[in-house]
Amino acid sequence: MPRDTLTREQIVRAAIDLLDDEGLEGLNMRALGKRLGSAATAVYWHVGSKDNLITLAGDEVWHQIALPDLATTDWRTAATRMATDLYAMLTRHSWLVQAFGSYMIFGPGKARHDDHGYAIYEAAGFTGAQVDQAAATVFTFVLGNALVPAAAASFTKKLGRDGGNAEALMQESMAKAHEIAAQFPRLRARLDTAVTDYATAPDNTFQFGLQAILDGLEAQLSRSTPSDLASPSAAGGNASADTRNGDV
Amino acid sequence: MPRDTLTREQIVRAAIDLLDDEGLEGLNMRALGKRLGSAATAVYWHVGSKDNLITLAGDEVWHQIALPDLATTDWRTAATRMATDLYAMLTRHSWLVQAFGSYMIFGPGKARHDDHGYAIYEAAGFTGAQVDQAAATVFTFVLGNALVPAAAASFTKKLGRDGGNAEALMQESMAKAHEIAAQFPRLRARLDTAVTDYATAPDNTFQFGLQAILDGLEAQLSRSTPSDLASPSAAGGNASADTRNGDV
DNA sequence: AGACTACTTGCACAGTGTTCAAGTATGAAC
DNA sequence: GTTCATACTTGAACACTGTGCAAGTAGTCT
């Protein structure tokens, strides 16, 4: 029987938990060590560095997003489902969007996701560089959408970490933003409605934008290929082996 | 004659320079102090904290983006211009996208930008919550587009900071990504073309996506308001006073 | 001249990622 | 069953970070 020892998977899982709980700047090696019940430095033998650990954790969560079967799903609902799934995943793990700006996050998980993304837009009828462009358009839109909530989550977590009166600091910060916005007519007009209107339903904004983008892509599609529907490979199978959806 | 002393503007300007040169994680108070010719702690009297300094710097750069005159420009070219300008600004100051995920960046600069953004989509004919949704769609798309180049810039800067052989580490990292991508059919197919095709013209991808989004918004527009063209205020003046475009 | 305001400075502290020599447990070799 | 190598784990230490604080300095007002 081998000694009860740390594993890379175990560490990555604990790191994801810690990141979910405390945010990107809440992750530090001593806290991670404590959560694992071992010394902070024990982690280094398994993952090399904190940067590498974040890369590993940041790739792992991509496995959570499901890959719609393109044989039984038309490209538009497939695209909608995948984008919505991605958005939900990024909201669940809001540290990932931050990490995305500072680390080069690419591994099997994201590769699996990207590959299927390309498959969708190939199935839609795009060819050549337009496949990449269509996929990138939707992808970056989702990423950008997740960025603002991520900043908000990071901000509140930082306030919580700093000391007791998080509420008061939040109020103060809101008041300052309010004061600035009041100097601009269109922002001022939104100060009353925004809280009830937008903030309660950010997902509406996401869906509105997503459908507008897909409309635009569809238009592009019927413009560039008015008649031919034969060439592109539409019935291909899924790229990767597993399609697990459970949280790691 | 008053003593030759630090000013908040001077500090913010130096911080922006330092951020442009060294990236977000390259900014630290002692380096900033050195650049200003004063002790690191002198900065604290003027800006309070590093977080606040980043918020100030992160807001300042929004003044660089020009606000197209809506009296003489149709909404679509106005939207294109503003989005393209924003994209260029975010590419110039790639730390801003990262900061956007970790700090609540909002001040007069961004407010001025946002307000004019709303003006554009009001001029287009959107009403109510759809104004916000249209503006948010384009805005988040641009943000997301700037995120990937920002990560790349941050990564190369980190390699440069770490030690001498940045080239070798970069090669190694590329090779690893290559190896992973090779296991997925559509990614593998792109390994040869991607470098020459996409990487040399990321702006093409941006413009493709932007125009697709504007197509989608236009479609949305003609669908919800088939005939009336009277109500929305189209000839309004610009919101803020200055329209300076120079780098700070 | 003296006091007051507006800054500036160096020291120190707690927290960070990471290195490294020294330790400990496990399975294999003889 | 002792020896030994392999696979980890540990705690001390280092360099670096943001920041608080007491002490200092330079101008301005009375």
Tab-separated table of N, CA and C in Angstrom, chain B residues 41-113:
chain	number	residue	atom	x	y	z
B	41	THR	N	7.125	55.817	-0.505
B	41	THR	CA	6.007	56.117	0.389
B	41	THR	C	5.446	57.521	0.198
B	42	ALA	N	6.175	58.347	-0.527
B	42	ALA	CA	5.665	59.702	-0.764
B	42	ALA	C	4.386	59.666	-1.590
B	43	VAL	N	4.265	58.633	-2.406
B	43	VAL	CA	3.096	58.502	-3.270
B	43	VAL	C	1.813	58.365	-2.445
B	44	TYR	N	1.968	57.748	-1.291
B	44	TYR	CA	0.777	57.444	-0.485
B	44	TYR	C	0.035	58.682	-0.012
B	45	TRP	N	0.765	59.725	0.185
B	45	TRP	CA	0.095	60.952	0.624
B	45	TRP	C	-0.880	61.442	-0.459
B	46	HIS	N	-0.543	61.188	-1.708
B	46	HIS	CA	-1.333	61.746	-2.806
B	46	HIS	C	-2.457	60.844	-3.299
B	47	VAL	N	-2.220	59.543	-3.263
B	47	VAL	CA	-3.220	58.646	-3.845
B	47	VAL	C	-3.791	57.626	-2.865
B	48	GLY	N	-3.252	57.583	-1.685
B	48	GLY	CA	-3.854	56.739	-0.656
B	48	GLY	C	-3.412	55.295	-0.658
B	49	SER	N	-3.556	54.625	-1.791
B	49	SER	CA	-3.172	53.214	-1.859
B	49	SER	C	-2.869	52.830	-3.298
B	50	LYS	N	-2.246	51.704	-3.450
B	50	LYS	CA	-1.943	51.208	-4.789
B	50	LYS	C	-3.236	50.918	-5.555
B	51	ASP	N	-4.182	50.321	-4.887
B	51	ASP	CA	-5.465	50.040	-5.522
B	51	ASP	C	-6.074	51.309	-6.099
B	52	ASN	N	-6.057	52.336	-5.281
B	52	ASN	CA	-6.642	53.593	-5.739
B	52	ASN	C	-5.855	54.179	-6.915
B	53	LEU	N	-4.544	54.042	-6.863
B	53	LEU	CA	-3.717	54.531	-7.966
B	53	LEU	C	-4.076	53.824	-9.268
B	54	ILE	N	-4.268	52.531	-9.189
B	54	ILE	CA	-4.620	51.777	-10.390
B	54	ILE	C	-5.995	52.197	-10.900
B	55	THR	N	-6.893	52.435	-9.973
B	55	THR	CA	-8.211	52.923	-10.375
B	55	THR	C	-8.083	54.268	-11.102
B	56	LEU	N	-7.245	55.133	-10.572
B	56	LEU	CA	-7.051	56.445	-11.192
B	56	LEU	C	-6.413	56.310	-12.571
B	57	ALA	N	-5.344	55.510	-12.647
B	57	ALA	CA	-4.663	55.318	-13.927
B	57	ALA	C	-5.600	54.640	-14.925
B	58	GLY	N	-6.343	53.674	-14.428
B	58	GLY	CA	-7.249	52.926	-15.290
B	58	GLY	C	-8.393	53.760	-15.819
B	59	ASP	N	-8.714	54.811	-15.128
B	59	ASP	CA	-9.776	55.680	-15.633
B	59	ASP	C	-9.229	56.734	-16.573
B	60	GLU	N	-8.021	57.177	-16.298
B	60	GLU	CA	-7.438	58.290	-17.057
B	60	GLU	C	-7.373	57.998	-18.557
B	61	VAL	N	-6.977	56.781	-18.902
B	61	VAL	CA	-6.734	56.451	-20.304
B	61	VAL	C	-7.999	56.466	-21.171
B	62	TRP	N	-9.147	56.446	-20.543
B	62	TRP	CA	-10.383	56.499	-21.330
B	62	TRP	C	-10.540	57.828	-22.046
B	63	HIS	N	-9.866	58.823	-21.548
B	63	HIS	CA	-9.935	60.124	-22.212
B	63	HIS	C	-9.290	60.093	-23.597
B	64	GLN	N	-8.484	59.071	-23.834
B	64	GLN	CA	-7.805	58.977	-25.130
B	64	GLN	C	-8.750	58.622	-26.268
B	65	ILE	N	-9.912	58.100	-25.939
B	65	ILE	CA	-10.760	57.682	-27.049
B	65	ILE	C	-11.703	58.809	-27.465
B	66	ALA	N	-11.762	59.042	-28.750
B	66	ALA	CA	-12.498	60.175	-29.305
B	66	ALA	C	-13.992	59.894	-29.332
B	67	LEU	N	-14.778	60.940	-29.141
B	67	LEU	CA	-16.228	60.792	-29.187
B	67	LEU	C	-16.760	61.351	-30.500
B	68	PRO	N	-17.173	60.502	-31.427
B	68	PRO	CA	-17.658	60.983	-32.722
B	68	PRO	C	-18.908	61.854	-32.574
B	69	ASP	N	-18.964	62.857	-33.383
B	69	ASP	CA	-20.103	63.786	-33.343
B	69	ASP	C	-21.315	63.140	-34.005
B	70	LEU	N	-22.362	62.962	-33.219
B	70	LEU	CA	-23.522	62.235	-33.741
B	70	LEU	C	-24.418	63.086	-34.629
B	71	ALA	N	-24.144	64.354	-34.666
B	71	ALA	CA	-24.925	65.207	-35.567
B	71	ALA	C	-24.455	65.037	-37.011
B	72	THR	N	-23.208	64.695	-37.186
B	72	THR	CA	-22.652	64.597	-38.536
B	72	THR	C	-22.247	63.164	-38.904
B	73	THR	N	-22.445	62.230	-38.000
B	73	THR	CA	-22.028	60.847	-38.266
B	73	THR	C	-23.206	59.908	-38.025
B	74	ASP	N	-23.441	58.998	-38.945
B	74	ASP	CA	-24.511	58.031	-38.692
B	74	ASP	C	-24.066	57.059	-37.596
B	75	TRP	N	-25.035	56.460	-36.941
B	75	TRP	CA	-24.725	55.706	-35.724
B	75	TRP	C	-23.780	54.544	-35.979
B	76	ARG	N	-23.894	53.941	-37.147
B	76	ARG	CA	-23.101	52.740	-37.365
B	76	ARG	C	-21.610	53.052	-37.516
B	77	THR	N	-21.308	54.077	-38.264
B	77	THR	CA	-19.879	54.422	-38.351
B	77	THR	C	-19.394	55.005	-37.027
B	78	ALA	N	-20.272	55.695	-36.312
B	78	ALA	CA	-19.891	56.183	-34.985
B	78	ALA	C	-19.563	55.020	-34.059
B	79	ALA	N	-20.422	54.010	-34.080
B	79	ALA	CA	-20.194	52.837	-33.233
B	79	ALA	C	-18.906	52.132	-33.635
B	80	THR	N	-18.698	52.002	-34.939
B	80	THR	CA	-17.482	51.350	-35.415
B	80	THR	C	-16.241	52.114	-34.972
B	81	ARG	N	-16.296	53.425	-35.161
B	81	ARG	CA	-15.143	54.245	-34.788
B	81	ARG	C	-14.833	54.136	-33.308
B	82	MET	N	-15.866	54.244	-32.504
B	82	MET	CA	-15.644	54.240	-31.060
B	82	MET	C	-15.146	52.878	-30.572
B	83	ALA	N	-15.726	51.823	-31.129
B	83	ALA	CA	-15.286	50.483	-30.734
B	83	ALA	C	-13.851	50.240	-31.171
B	84	THR	N	-13.526	50.674	-32.370
B	84	THR	CA	-12.166	50.487	-32.874
B	84	THR	C	-11.165	51.288	-32.059
B	85	ASP	N	-11.564	52.497	-31.722
B	85	ASP	CA	-10.728	53.335	-30.866
B	85	ASP	C	-10.487	52.682	-29.511
B	86	LEU	N	-11.546	52.164	-28.959
B	86	LEU	CA	-11.436	51.503	-27.654
B	86	LEU	C	-10.520	50.301	-27.738
B	87	TYR	N	-10.690	49.539	-28.787
B	87	TYR	CA	-9.851	48.361	-28.979
B	87	TYR	C	-8.379	48.752	-29.075
B	88	ALA	N	-8.117	49.812	-29.821
B	88	ALA	CA	-6.737	50.288	-29.956
B	88	ALA	C	-6.192	50.746	-28.612
B	89	MET	N	-7.018	51.449	-27.863
B	89	MET	CA	-6.582	51.939	-26.546
B	89	MET	C	-6.255	50.779	-25.620
B	90	LEU	N	-7.111	49.772	-25.616
B	90	LEU	CA	-6.895	48.619	-24.738
B	90	LEU	C	-5.661	47.828	-25.158
B	91	THR	N	-5.362	47.858	-26.446
B	91	THR	CA	-4.165	47.169	-26.912
B	91	THR	C	-2.915	47.943	-26.508
B	92	ARG	N	-3.035	49.271	-26.565
B	92	ARG	CA	-1.919	50.127	-26.175
B	92	ARG	C	-1.616	49.961	-24.689
B	93	HIS	N	-2.673	49.878	-23.892
B	93	HIS	CA	-2.511	49.770	-22.438
B	93	HIS	C	-3.053	48.411	-21.982
B	94	SER	N	-2.313	47.374	-22.316
B	94	SER	CA	-2.888	46.037	-22.141
B	94	SER	C	-3.105	45.694	-20.672
B	95	TRP	N	-2.478	46.391	-19.771
B	95	TRP	CA	-2.697	46.168	-18.339
B	95	TRP	C	-4.117	46.525	-17.934
B	96	LEU	N	-4.764	47.404	-18.694
B	96	LEU	CA	-6.084	47.870	-18.287
B	96	LEU	C	-7.108	46.734	-18.287
B	97	VAL	N	-7.019	45.871	-19.284
B	97	VAL	CA	-7.968	44.766	-19.349
B	97	VAL	C	-7.789	43.856	-18.141
B	98	GLN	N	-6.544	43.614	-17.763
B	98	GLN	CA	-6.307	42.816	-16.565
B	98	GLN	C	-6.864	43.513	-15.336
B	99	ALA	N	-6.562	44.784	-15.218
B	99	ALA	CA	-7.028	45.546	-14.061
B	99	ALA	C	-8.548	45.542	-13.990
B	100	PHE	N	-9.154	45.531	-15.147
B	100	PHE	CA	-10.607	45.545	-15.224
B	100	PHE	C	-11.228	44.328	-14.545
B	101	GLY	N	-10.503	43.252	-14.477
B	101	GLY	CA	-11.028	42.055	-13.844
B	101	GLY	C	-10.841	42.030	-12.346
B	102	SER	N	-9.975	42.891	-11.820
B	102	SER	CA	-9.646	42.827	-10.397
B	102	SER	C	-10.008	44.084	-9.623
B	103	TYR	N	-10.207	45.181	-10.318
B	103	TYR	CA	-10.528	46.431	-9.656
B	103	TYR	C	-11.831	46.987	-10.224
B	104	MET	N	-12.494	47.785	-9.439
B	104	MET	CA	-13.686	48.452	-9.940
B	104	MET	C	-13.270	49.760	-10.593
B	105	ILE	N	-13.044	49.716	-11.879
B	105	ILE	CA	-12.550	50.901	-12.569
B	105	ILE	C	-13.711	51.701	-13.117
B	106	PHE	N	-13.974	52.796	-12.464
B	106	PHE	CA	-15.006	53.696	-12.944
B	106	PHE	C	-14.692	55.093	-12.434
B	107	GLY	N	-14.673	56.028	-13.348
B	107	GLY	CA	-14.394	57.412	-12.995
B	107	GLY	C	-14.876	58.298	-14.123
B	108	PRO	N	-14.509	59.554	-14.071
B	108	PRO	CA	-14.976	60.500	-15.087
B	108	PRO	C	-14.639	60.068	-16.511
B	109	GLY	N	-13.462	59.478	-16.686
B	109	GLY	CA	-13.041	59.082	-18.024
B	109	GLY	C	-13.950	58.019	-18.610
B	110	LYS	N	-14.170	56.986	-17.861
B	110	LYS	CA	-15.027	55.912	-18.361
B	110	LYS	C	-16.476	56.388	-18.446
B	111	ALA	N	-16.887	57.203	-17.514
B	111	ALA	CA	-18.258	57.726	-17.544
B	111	ALA	C	-18.507	58.506	-18.829
B	112	ARG	N	-17.542	59.356	-19.159
B	112	ARG	CA	-17.641	60.128	-20.403
B	112	ARG	C	-17.793	59.195	-21.598
B	113	HIS	N	-16.998	58.133	-21.613
B	113	HIS	CA	-17.059	57.159	-22.699
B	113	HIS	C	-18.416	56.457	-22.731
